[in-house]
Coordinates of C-alpha atoms in Angstrom, one line a residue:
Chain A
X25 CA -2.4 33.0 -8.1
X26 CA -3.6 29.6 -7.0
X27 CA -0.6 28.1 -5.4
X28 CA 2.3 30.1 -4.0
X29 CA 5.4 28.2 -2.7
X30 CA 8.2 30.2 -1.0
X31 CA 11.5 29.0 0.4
X32 CA 10.4 25.3 0.7
X33 CA 13.1 22.9 1.7
X34 CA 12.7 19.2 2.7
X35 CA 15.3 16.6 3.4
X36 CA 15.0 12.9 4.2
X37 CA 18.0 12.0 6.4
X38 CA 21.0 13.4 4.5
X39 CA 19.2 13.5 1.2
X40 CA 18.0 16.9 0.2
X41 CA 14.8 16.4 -1.7
X42 CA 14.0 20.1 -2.1
X43 CA 16.3 23.1 -1.6
X44 CA 14.7 26.5 -1.1
X45 CA 12.1 26.2 -3.8
X46 CA 10.0 29.2 -4.9
X47 CA 7.2 28.6 -7.3
X48 CA 3.9 30.3 -8.3
X49 CA 1.3 28.2 -10.1
X50 CA -1.4 30.2 -11.8
X51 CA -5.2 29.6 -11.4
X52 CA -7.0 27.4 -13.8
X53 CA -4.0 26.1 -15.6
X54 CA -2.6 22.6 -16.2
X55 CA 0.9 22.6 -14.9
X56 CA 3.4 19.7 -15.1
X57 CA 6.2 19.2 -12.6
X58 CA 8.8 17.4 -14.8
X59 CA 12.0 15.9 -13.8
X60 CA 14.0 12.7 -13.3
X61 CA 13.2 10.3 -10.6
X62 CA 14.3 11.4 -7.2
X63 CA 14.5 15.0 -8.3
X64 CA 12.0 16.2 -5.7
X65 CA 8.9 16.7 -7.9
X66 CA 6.7 14.2 -6.0
X67 CA 7.9 15.6 -2.7
X68 CA 6.8 19.1 -3.7
X69 CA 3.4 17.8 -4.8
X70 CA 2.9 16.0 -1.5
X71 CA 3.9 19.1 0.4
X72 CA 1.3 21.1 -1.5
X73 CA -1.3 18.4 -0.5
X74 CA -0.2 18.3 3.1
X75 CA 0.8 14.6 2.9
X76 CA 4.3 15.7 3.7
X77 CA 5.5 18.6 5.8
X78 CA 8.2 21.0 4.6
X79 CA 11.3 21.5 6.8
X80 CA 11.2 25.2 5.9
X81 CA 9.1 27.6 3.8
X82 CA 5.5 28.4 3.3
X83 CA 2.7 27.1 1.0
X84 CA -0.3 29.4 0.1
X85 CA -3.3 27.9 -1.6
X86 CA -5.7 30.5 -3.1
X87 CA -4.1 33.2 -0.9
X88 CA -4.6 31.2 2.3
X89 CA -1.6 30.1 4.3
X90 CA -1.8 26.3 4.2
X91 CA 1.6 25.5 5.7
X92 CA 0.2 24.4 9.1
X93 CA -3.0 22.9 7.8
X94 CA -3.4 19.1 7.9
X95 CA -4.2 17.4 4.6
X96 CA -7.9 16.9 5.4
X97 CA -8.4 20.7 5.8
X98 CA -6.7 21.8 2.6
X99 CA -9.5 20.9 0.2
X100 CA -7.1 19.5 -2.3
X101 CA -7.8 16.6 -4.7
X102 CA -5.0 14.1 -4.8
X103 CA -4.6 11.3 -7.3
X104 CA -2.0 8.6 -6.7
X105 CA 0.1 6.7 -9.1
X106 CA -1.3 3.4 -7.9
X107 CA -4.9 4.7 -7.7
X108 CA -5.3 4.2 -3.9
X109 CA -8.8 2.9 -4.6
X110 CA -10.8 2.0 -1.5
X111 CA -11.0 -1.7 -2.3
X112 CA -13.9 -2.6 -0.1
X113 CA -16.2 0.1 -1.6
X114 CA -18.0 0.2 -4.9
X115 CA -17.0 2.7 -7.6
X116 CA -19.9 4.9 -6.6
X117 CA -19.0 4.7 -2.9
X118 CA -15.4 5.6 -3.7
X119 CA -16.6 8.7 -5.5
X120 CA -19.1 9.6 -2.8
X121 CA -16.5 9.3 0.0
X122 CA -15.5 12.9 0.3
X123 CA -19.1 14.1 0.1
X124 CA -20.2 11.7 2.8
X125 CA -17.4 12.9 5.0
X126 CA -18.7 16.4 4.4
X127 CA -22.2 15.2 5.4
X128 CA -23.9 16.4 2.3
X129 CA -27.6 15.5 1.8
X130 CA -28.1 12.0 0.3
X131 CA -29.9 13.4 -2.9
X132 CA -27.1 15.8 -3.6
X133 CA -24.5 13.0 -3.2
X134 CA -26.4 10.7 -5.5
X135 CA -26.7 13.4 -8.2
X136 CA -23.1 14.5 -7.9
X137 CA -21.7 10.9 -8.1
X138 CA -23.8 10.2 -11.2
X139 CA -22.6 13.4 -12.8
X140 CA -19.0 12.6 -12.1
X141 CA -19.2 9.0 -13.2
X142 CA -20.6 10.2 -16.5
X143 CA -17.8 12.7 -16.8
X144 CA -15.2 10.0 -16.4
X145 CA -17.2 7.5 -18.5
X146 CA -17.7 5.0 -15.7
X147 CA -21.5 5.4 -15.3
X148 CA -22.2 1.7 -16.1
X149 CA -19.6 0.6 -13.6
X150 CA -21.0 2.4 -10.6
X151 CA -21.8 -0.8 -8.6
X152 CA -18.6 -2.7 -9.4
X153 CA -15.7 -3.0 -7.0
X154 CA -12.3 -1.5 -8.0
X155 CA -10.8 -5.0 -8.4
X156 CA -13.2 -5.5 -11.3
X157 CA -11.9 -2.5 -13.2
X158 CA -8.9 -2.1 -15.5
X159 CA -6.0 0.2 -14.4
X160 CA -7.2 3.1 -16.6
X161 CA -10.7 2.8 -15.3
X162 CA -9.5 2.8 -11.7
X163 CA -7.5 5.9 -12.3
X164 CA -10.5 7.6 -13.8
X165 CA -12.5 6.6 -10.7
X166 CA -9.7 8.1 -8.5
X167 CA -10.0 11.3 -10.5
X168 CA -13.8 11.5 -10.1
X169 CA -13.3 10.8 -6.4
X170 CA -10.8 13.7 -6.1
X171 CA -13.1 16.0 -8.2
X172 CA -16.1 15.2 -6.1
X173 CA -15.0 17.5 -3.2
X174 CA -14.7 20.4 -5.6
X175 CA -11.1 20.9 -4.7
X176 CA -9.4 24.3 -5.0
X177 CA -6.5 22.5 -6.7
X178 CA -6.2 19.0 -8.2
X179 CA -2.8 17.3 -7.7
X180 CA -1.8 14.1 -9.7
X181 CA 1.3 12.2 -8.7
X182 CA 2.5 10.3 -11.8
X183 CA -1.1 9.5 -12.6
X184 CA -0.4 7.4 -15.7
X185 CA 2.8 5.9 -14.6
X186 CA 1.4 2.5 -13.8
X187 CA -0.5 2.1 -17.0
X188 CA 0.6 0.6 -20.3
X189 CA 1.7 2.8 -23.2
X190 CA -1.5 2.8 -25.2
X191 CA -3.8 3.5 -22.2
X192 CA -1.4 6.1 -21.0
X193 CA -1.7 8.0 -24.3
X194 CA -5.5 7.8 -24.2
X195 CA -5.8 9.0 -20.7
X196 CA -3.4 11.8 -21.4
X197 CA -5.6 13.2 -24.2
X198 CA -8.6 12.6 -22.0
X199 CA -7.1 14.5 -19.1
X200 CA -6.4 17.5 -21.4
X201 CA -10.0 17.5 -22.6
X202 CA -11.3 17.0 -19.0
X203 CA -9.3 20.0 -17.8
X204 CA -10.7 22.1 -20.6
X205 CA -14.1 21.2 -19.3
X206 CA -13.6 21.5 -15.6
X207 CA -11.0 24.3 -15.4
X208 CA -9.8 23.3 -11.9
X209 CA -6.2 24.3 -11.2
X210 CA -4.3 21.1 -11.9
X211 CA -0.7 20.1 -11.1
X212 CA 0.6 16.8 -12.2
X213 CA 4.0 15.1 -11.7
X214 CA 5.6 13.2 -14.5
X215 CA 9.1 12.1 -15.6
X216 CA 7.9 11.7 -19.2
X217 CA 8.8 14.8 -21.2
X218 CA 6.4 13.8 -24.0
X219 CA 3.5 13.7 -21.6
X220 CA 4.4 17.1 -20.2
X221 CA 4.9 18.7 -23.6
X222 CA 1.7 17.3 -24.9
X223 CA -0.7 18.0 -22.0
X224 CA 0.6 20.9 -19.9
X225 CA 0.0 24.7 -20.3
X226 CA 3.1 25.2 -18.2
X227 CA 6.0 23.0 -17.3
X228 CA 8.2 23.3 -14.2
X229 CA 11.4 21.4 -14.7
X230 CA 12.8 20.1 -11.3
X231 CA 16.1 18.4 -10.8
X232 CA 18.1 17.7 -7.7
X233 CA 15.7 19.6 -5.5
X234 CA 15.8 22.8 -7.5
X235 CA 13.7 24.3 -10.2
X236 CA 15.7 24.5 -13.5
X237 CA 13.1 26.4 -15.6
X238 CA 9.5 27.4 -15.7
X239 CA 7.7 28.0 -19.0
X240 CA 5.3 27.0 -21.6
X241 CA 6.1 23.8 -23.6
X242 CA 7.2 25.9 -26.5
X243 CA 9.4 28.2 -24.4
X244 CA 11.1 25.2 -22.8
X245 CA 11.6 23.3 -26.0
X246 CA 12.8 26.2 -28.1
X247 CA 14.7 28.1 -25.5
X248 CA 15.9 25.8 -22.8
X249 CA 17.6 27.7 -20.0
X250 CA 20.5 25.2 -19.7
X251 CA 21.9 22.0 -20.9
X252 CA 19.9 20.0 -18.4
X253 CA 16.6 21.3 -19.6
X254 CA 17.6 20.8 -23.2
X255 CA 18.7 17.3 -22.5
X256 CA 15.7 16.4 -20.5
X257 CA 13.1 17.6 -23.0
X258 CA 14.5 15.7 -26.0
X259 CA 17.5 14.0 -27.5
X260 CA 20.6 16.0 -27.6
X261 CA 23.8 15.5 -29.6
X262 CA 26.8 17.7 -30.2
X263 CA 27.9 19.4 -33.4
X264 CA 31.0 21.6 -33.4
X265 CA 31.1 21.3 -29.6
X266 CA 27.5 22.7 -29.1
X267 CA 24.4 20.9 -28.0
X268 CA 21.9 20.4 -30.7
X269 CA 18.9 18.2 -31.3
X270 CA 19.6 15.3 -33.8
X271 CA 16.7 16.3 -36.0
X272 CA 17.9 19.9 -36.2
X273 CA 20.9 18.9 -38.4
X274 CA 20.9 19.1 -42.2
X275 CA 22.7 16.3 -44.0
X276 CA 24.3 17.0 -47.3
X277 CA 26.1 14.6 -49.6
X278 CA 28.1 17.4 -51.3
X279 CA 30.1 20.2 -49.7
X280 CA 27.8 23.1 -48.9
X281 CA 27.6 26.5 -47.2
X282 CA 29.3 29.8 -47.4
X283 CA 30.4 29.7 -43.8
X284 CA 32.9 26.8 -43.4
X285 CA 32.8 27.2 -39.6
X286 CA 29.1 26.0 -39.7
X287 CA 29.7 22.9 -41.8
X288 CA 31.2 19.8 -40.5
X289 CA 32.4 17.0 -42.8
X290 CA 32.2 13.4 -41.6
X291 CA 31.5 9.8 -42.4
X292 CA 28.4 7.7 -41.5
X293 CA 29.7 5.2 -39.0
X294 CA 26.4 3.5 -38.1
X295 CA 22.8 3.5 -39.5
X296 CA 19.8 2.3 -37.6
X297 CA 16.2 2.2 -38.9
X298 CA 13.4 2.6 -36.4
X299 CA 10.0 2.8 -38.0
X300 CA 9.9 5.9 -40.2
X301 CA 13.1 7.2 -38.7
X302 CA 16.7 6.6 -39.8
X303 CA 19.3 7.3 -37.1
X304 CA 22.8 8.1 -38.2
X305 CA 26.0 8.2 -36.1
X306 CA 28.4 10.4 -38.0
X307 CA 32.1 10.6 -37.2
X308 CA 33.2 14.1 -38.1
X309 CA 36.7 15.0 -39.3
X310 CA 37.1 16.9 -36.0
X311 CA 36.7 13.5 -34.3
X312 CA 33.2 14.2 -32.9
X313 CA 30.5 11.6 -32.8
X314 CA 27.2 13.3 -33.9
X315 CA 23.8 11.7 -34.0
X316 CA 21.4 12.7 -36.7
X317 CA 17.8 11.8 -37.3
X318 CA 16.3 11.7 -40.8
X319 CA 13.1 10.4 -42.2
X320 CA 13.4 7.2 -44.2
X321 CA 12.5 9.0 -47.4
X322 CA 15.2 11.6 -46.9
X323 CA 17.8 9.0 -46.3
X324 CA 16.8 7.0 -49.3
X325 CA 16.6 10.0 -51.6
X326 CA 20.1 11.1 -50.6
X327 CA 21.4 7.6 -50.9
X328 CA 23.0 7.6 -47.5
X329 CA 24.5 4.4 -46.2
X330 CA 27.2 3.3 -43.8
X331 CA 30.5 4.8 -45.1
X332 CA 28.9 7.6 -47.0
X333 CA 30.7 10.9 -46.8
X334 CA 28.4 13.7 -45.5
X335 CA 28.4 17.4 -44.6
X336 CA 26.4 18.4 -41.5
X337 CA 25.0 21.8 -40.8
X338 CA 22.5 23.0 -38.1
X339 CA 19.1 23.8 -39.5
X340 CA 18.2 27.5 -39.4
X341 CA 16.1 28.0 -36.3
X342 CA 17.6 25.1 -34.4
X343 CA 17.1 24.9 -30.7
X344 CA 20.0 26.3 -28.7
X345 CA 20.4 26.9 -25.0
X346 CA 19.4 30.5 -24.3
X347 CA 21.3 31.3 -21.2
X348 CA 25.0 31.6 -21.0
X349 CA 26.3 28.2 -20.4
X350 CA 28.7 27.3 -17.7
X351 CA 31.8 25.7 -19.3
Chain B
X4 CA 14.7 -44.3 -11.9
X5 CA 16.3 -41.1 -13.1
X6 CA 13.4 -40.6 -15.4
X7 CA 10.6 -41.0 -12.8
X8 CA 12.4 -38.6 -10.5
X9 CA 12.3 -35.8 -13.1
X10 CA 8.6 -36.3 -13.7
X11 CA 8.0 -36.2 -10.0
X12 CA 9.8 -33.0 -9.6
X13 CA 7.8 -31.3 -12.4
X14 CA 4.6 -32.6 -10.7
X15 CA 2.9 -33.6 -13.9
X16 CA 2.7 -37.3 -13.2
X17 CA 2.1 -39.1 -10.0
X18 CA 5.0 -41.4 -9.2
X19 CA 5.6 -43.7 -6.2
X20 CA 7.4 -40.8 -4.5
X21 CA 4.2 -38.8 -4.5
X22 CA 2.3 -41.6 -2.8
X23 CA 5.0 -42.2 -0.3
X24 CA 5.1 -38.5 0.6
X25 CA 1.3 -38.4 0.9
X26 CA 1.3 -41.4 3.1
X27 CA 4.0 -40.0 5.4
X28 CA 2.0 -36.7 5.8
X29 CA -1.3 -38.4 6.4
X30 CA 0.2 -40.9 8.9
X31 CA 1.9 -38.0 10.8
X32 CA -1.3 -36.0 11.1
X33 CA -3.3 -39.1 12.0
X34 CA -1.0 -40.4 14.7
X35 CA -0.4 -36.9 16.2
X36 CA -3.7 -35.1 15.8
X37 CA -6.6 -36.9 14.4
X38 CA -6.5 -40.2 16.3
X39 CA -6.0 -38.8 19.8
X40 CA -8.6 -36.1 19.3
X41 CA -11.1 -38.5 17.8
X42 CA -10.6 -40.8 20.8
X43 CA -11.7 -37.9 23.1
X44 CA -14.9 -37.8 21.1
X45 CA -15.3 -41.6 21.2
X46 CA -14.8 -41.7 24.9
X47 CA -17.2 -38.8 25.4
X48 CA -20.0 -40.7 23.6
X49 CA -19.2 -44.2 24.8
X50 CA -22.5 -44.3 26.8
X51 CA -24.4 -42.1 24.4
X52 CA -25.1 -38.6 25.8
X53 CA -25.1 -39.6 29.5
X54 CA -21.6 -38.3 30.3
X55 CA -22.4 -35.0 28.5
X56 CA -25.7 -34.7 30.4
X57 CA -23.8 -35.6 33.5
X58 CA -21.3 -32.8 33.4
X59 CA -23.9 -30.3 32.2
X60 CA -26.1 -31.0 35.2
X61 CA -23.1 -30.6 37.6
X62 CA -23.3 -27.0 38.9
X63 CA -19.5 -26.9 39.5
X64 CA -18.8 -27.9 35.9
X65 CA -21.3 -25.3 34.6
X66 CA -19.7 -22.6 36.9
X67 CA -16.3 -23.6 35.6
X68 CA -17.4 -23.4 32.0
X69 CA -19.0 -20.0 32.5
X70 CA -15.9 -18.7 34.2
X71 CA -13.8 -19.9 31.3
X72 CA -16.1 -18.3 28.7
X73 CA -16.2 -15.1 30.7
X74 CA -12.5 -14.9 31.1
X75 CA -11.8 -15.8 27.5
X76 CA -14.2 -13.2 26.2
X77 CA -12.8 -10.4 28.4
X78 CA -9.2 -11.4 27.5
X79 CA -10.1 -11.5 23.8
X80 CA -11.7 -8.0 24.0
X81 CA -8.7 -6.6 25.7
X82 CA -6.3 -8.3 23.3
X83 CA -8.2 -7.1 20.3
X84 CA -8.4 -3.5 21.2
X85 CA -4.8 -3.5 22.4
X86 CA -3.6 -5.7 19.5
X87 CA -5.1 -3.5 16.8
X88 CA -3.6 -0.4 18.5
X89 CA -0.2 -2.0 18.8
X90 CA -0.3 -3.1 15.2
X91 CA -1.0 0.4 14.0
X92 CA 1.8 1.7 16.2
X93 CA 4.3 -0.9 14.9
X94 CA 3.4 -0.5 11.3
X95 CA 2.5 3.2 10.9
X96 CA 4.8 4.9 13.4
X97 CA 8.6 5.2 13.7
X98 CA 10.0 5.4 17.2
X99 CA 13.2 4.3 19.0
X100 CA 12.9 0.8 20.5
X101 CA 10.4 -0.3 17.9
X102 CA 12.3 -3.5 17.1
X103 CA 12.7 -4.3 20.8
X104 CA 8.9 -3.8 21.3
X105 CA 8.2 -6.1 18.3
X106 CA 10.4 -8.8 19.8
X107 CA 8.8 -8.4 23.2
X108 CA 5.4 -9.0 21.7
X109 CA 6.5 -12.5 20.7
X110 CA 7.6 -13.3 24.2
X111 CA 4.3 -14.8 25.4
X112 CA 4.6 -17.4 22.5
X113 CA 8.1 -18.5 23.5
X114 CA 7.8 -18.4 27.3
X115 CA 6.1 -21.4 29.1
X116 CA 2.7 -20.4 30.5
X117 CA 3.7 -21.6 33.9
X118 CA 6.5 -19.0 33.9
X119 CA 3.9 -16.4 33.0
X120 CA 1.8 -17.4 36.0
X121 CA 4.7 -17.3 38.4
X122 CA 5.8 -13.9 37.0
X123 CA 2.3 -12.5 37.6
X124 CA 2.3 -13.8 41.1
X125 CA 5.6 -12.0 41.7
X126 CA 4.1 -8.7 40.8
X127 CA 0.4 -9.0 41.9
X128 CA 0.6 -11.7 44.6
X129 CA -1.5 -10.6 47.6
X130 CA 1.1 -11.4 50.3
X131 CA 4.6 -11.0 48.8
X132 CA 3.9 -9.4 45.4
X133 CA 5.5 -6.2 44.3
X134 CA 2.3 -4.4 43.7
X135 CA -0.2 -7.0 45.1
X136 CA -0.4 -5.9 48.8
X137 CA -1.1 -2.3 47.8
X138 CA -3.9 -3.3 45.5
X139 CA -5.2 -5.7 48.0
X140 CA -5.4 -3.1 50.7
X141 CA -7.4 -1.0 48.3
X142 CA -9.8 -3.9 48.1
X143 CA -8.7 -5.2 44.7
X144 CA -7.6 -8.8 44.6
X145 CA -5.8 -10.0 41.5
X146 CA -4.1 -13.3 42.3
X147 CA -6.5 -16.2 43.2
X148 CA -9.3 -14.2 41.7
X149 CA -10.9 -13.5 38.3
X150 CA -8.7 -10.5 37.4
X151 CA -5.6 -12.6 37.7
X152 CA -7.1 -15.3 35.5
X153 CA -8.0 -12.7 32.9
X154 CA -4.5 -11.2 33.0
X155 CA -2.8 -14.6 32.7
X156 CA -5.1 -15.5 29.8
X157 CA -4.6 -12.2 28.1
X158 CA -0.8 -12.5 28.5
X159 CA -0.5 -15.9 26.7
X160 CA -2.8 -14.9 23.9
X161 CA -1.4 -11.4 23.4
X162 CA 0.6 -11.8 20.1
X163 CA -2.1 -13.6 18.2
X164 CA -4.2 -10.6 17.0
X165 CA -1.0 -8.5 16.4
X166 CA 0.6 -11.2 14.3
X167 CA -2.4 -11.5 12.1
X168 CA -3.0 -7.7 11.6
X169 CA 0.6 -6.5 11.1
X170 CA 1.3 -8.2 7.8
X171 CA -2.1 -7.0 6.4
X172 CA -1.4 -3.5 7.5
X173 CA 2.0 -3.7 5.7
X174 CA 0.3 -5.1 2.6
X175 CA -2.4 -2.5 2.3
X176 CA 0.1 0.4 2.6
X177 CA -0.7 3.9 3.5
X178 CA -2.0 5.3 0.2
X179 CA -5.7 4.5 0.8
X180 CA -5.4 6.2 4.2
X181 CA -3.7 9.2 2.6
X182 CA -6.4 9.4 0.0
X183 CA -9.0 9.4 2.7
X184 CA -7.2 12.2 4.5
X185 CA -7.0 14.3 1.4
X186 CA -10.7 13.8 0.9
X187 CA -11.3 15.4 4.3
X188 CA -11.5 12.4 6.6
X189 CA -10.2 12.8 10.2
X190 CA -7.9 10.1 11.7
X191 CA -10.9 8.5 13.4
X192 CA -13.0 8.5 10.2
X193 CA -10.0 7.2 8.2
X194 CA -9.6 4.3 10.7
X195 CA -13.2 3.4 10.9
X196 CA -14.0 3.7 7.2
X197 CA -10.8 2.7 5.5
X198 CA -8.3 0.9 7.8
X199 CA -10.7 -1.2 9.8
X200 CA -12.6 -2.7 6.8
X201 CA -9.2 -3.5 5.2
X202 CA -7.9 -5.4 8.2
X203 CA -11.3 -6.8 9.1
X204 CA -10.6 -10.4 8.3
X205 CA -7.2 -10.3 9.9
X206 CA -8.8 -9.1 13.1
X207 CA -11.5 -11.8 12.9
X208 CA -8.9 -14.4 12.5
X209 CA -6.8 -13.1 15.3
X210 CA -9.9 -13.0 17.5
X211 CA -10.8 -16.6 16.7
X212 CA -7.2 -17.8 17.4
X213 CA -7.1 -15.8 20.6
X214 CA -10.5 -17.2 21.7
X215 CA -9.4 -20.7 21.0
X216 CA -6.1 -20.1 22.9
X217 CA -7.8 -18.4 25.8
X218 CA -10.4 -21.1 26.2
X219 CA -7.7 -23.7 26.4
X220 CA -5.2 -21.9 28.6
X221 CA -4.1 -24.1 31.5
X222 CA -0.6 -23.5 32.9
X223 CA -0.6 -19.8 33.7
X224 CA -4.2 -20.0 35.0
X225 CA -3.4 -22.9 37.2
X226 CA -0.7 -20.8 39.0
X227 CA -2.7 -17.6 39.4
X228 CA -6.2 -18.9 40.0
X229 CA -5.8 -20.9 43.2
X230 CA -8.1 -23.5 41.7
X231 CA -11.0 -22.9 44.2
X232 CA -14.0 -25.1 43.3
X233 CA -17.0 -23.1 42.1
X234 CA -15.0 -19.8 42.3
X235 CA -11.7 -19.8 40.4
X236 CA -11.7 -23.2 38.8
X237 CA -11.8 -22.9 35.1
X238 CA -12.9 -25.6 32.6
X239 CA -9.3 -26.7 31.8
X240 CA -8.5 -27.0 35.5
X241 CA -11.8 -29.0 35.9
X242 CA -10.6 -31.4 33.3
X243 CA -7.4 -32.1 35.1
X244 CA -9.2 -32.4 38.5
X245 CA -11.7 -34.9 37.1
X246 CA -9.0 -36.8 35.4
X247 CA -6.9 -37.1 38.5
X248 CA -9.9 -38.1 40.5
X249 CA -10.5 -41.1 38.2
X250 CA -13.7 -39.4 36.7
X251 CA -12.4 -40.1 33.2
X252 CA -15.9 -39.8 31.6
X253 CA -16.3 -36.4 33.1
X254 CA -12.9 -35.3 32.0
X255 CA -13.4 -36.4 28.4
X256 CA -16.8 -34.8 28.2
X257 CA -15.5 -31.5 29.5
X258 CA -12.5 -31.7 27.2
X259 CA -14.8 -32.4 24.3
X260 CA -16.9 -29.3 25.0
X261 CA -13.8 -27.1 25.2
X262 CA -12.4 -28.6 21.9
X263 CA -15.7 -28.2 20.2
X264 CA -16.0 -24.5 20.9
X265 CA -12.5 -23.9 19.5
X266 CA -13.0 -26.0 16.4
X267 CA -16.5 -24.5 15.8
X268 CA -15.0 -21.0 15.8
X269 CA -12.3 -21.8 13.3
X270 CA -14.7 -23.7 11.0
X271 CA -17.3 -20.9 11.1
X272 CA -14.7 -18.3 10.1
X273 CA -13.3 -20.5 7.4
X274 CA -16.8 -20.8 5.9
X275 CA -17.9 -17.2 6.2
X276 CA -14.6 -15.7 5.0
X277 CA -15.1 -14.5 1.5
X278 CA -13.1 -16.5 -1.1
X279 CA -11.3 -13.5 -2.8
X280 CA -9.8 -12.5 0.6
X281 CA -8.1 -15.8 1.0
X282 CA -4.5 -15.7 0.2

């Protein structure tokens, strides 16, 4: 096991950022710490890196107790949201920094830097200053810089948070491919569930200083442990008093089903088209407001419009909360 | 009228208001700064280079100039080391009394230099000072001697480096330093390789301002130096002495030299400072 966290707590004044957190992160994986802002995920990452000290608990990195180790002795690569580029150094110098600190021979440094710049597709920018790079390029430089020290773990704090949507998506795919190439144990923090679901091998959902659930993207999406996880990983609406995803609802224009308890009649109160999607707000006869998502073709084929009478039923295999819910 | 005013406010067209404002600013600067200072230059060169040659061949003036330069350099070195350290403490650390300390640092700017001089005499005065007699019996003279002049000069120029460096430290933030630490750099390596290059120009600017201020210090030095010719008389004291003794030519020439050194420092820095670092 690459990172073992036991009983870690941290508070800032009267704000509890982390409460007695236990977590094991496997070697070689790509793990996402997912949760809302202020939930404690960045604090946990910074505690692993040694940039913050825990009030209680222990952190083991590759079996070695790192709790008391300062950041510079942990051999951890850290990538910041706002790149933290060394502004007065060229791209090559930035990447070489950790190696120069380690007093590696000049030839080795030159070779290694060239290799890494090629890996992050910045070889032609080696002699530029960070200010002459785009945000995405700066973040790739920061990644190369962190990888240069051959870290035992690579930690990324909202690495794509400051980039625009298109670049973010590109870098996300690229990070996944890079990880498949380099295989270093990687932990990244994000509040974007799509990013976590798409990139990570394993997701740790953190909320209000506690871990809500740990699992693969499929496990989390298909069997969320509680309402919070279900709500955080995707849109949730209610049908018959139970949480359900809006795209997990069948819409019929005629009464259906053998089991009347499963079917809810209603009327379309609002209809919004967003790209290929049609979003319906259905007011059921039980007085519930249920959101449903259809494709445009489905909606057109069924002739659904505002005021249409519809019958709703959960899809077979719809996601439900697996654990017993607190009422 | 209403129409011209709107245009003036948007700044697209030049209206009479623009010219009036420009004239007021130019007149203000001319009457207060440019004219008086230029007259010093004019007076200095009234008889060509004779007055400059005159003071430079006067061993007392040369001694005074050297004393001023030596004192200023020592005071600037002290204030630079101390100033950068204090700035780091004020920006990067949290401790009780931080706001008080920050306010205290501005004190030398608001207190008259003559008060500074008197205060130093109270503590370090050889006869009645609080600490002075003890130091004097140990063979270390502060007041009426070079150490006292250095202290007075360092006191009045104390905030200049700090006030230049603190905003830049705030602006660069701590992420670059944290990144350096995570890459294995010690505190000393982080300071030398990351923090110092980032605040370099602020330090240079602070040094130049301190140097200019230190070269020109008069009030505090006058109190603590004792003004002994050839020993503790600095260049500014020499200017006053010459002026009071009706040696106006000598006074203007010495003043000119002092002003030139300060102006030269500021001009040189303005030229060598890279454009992208200007804000």
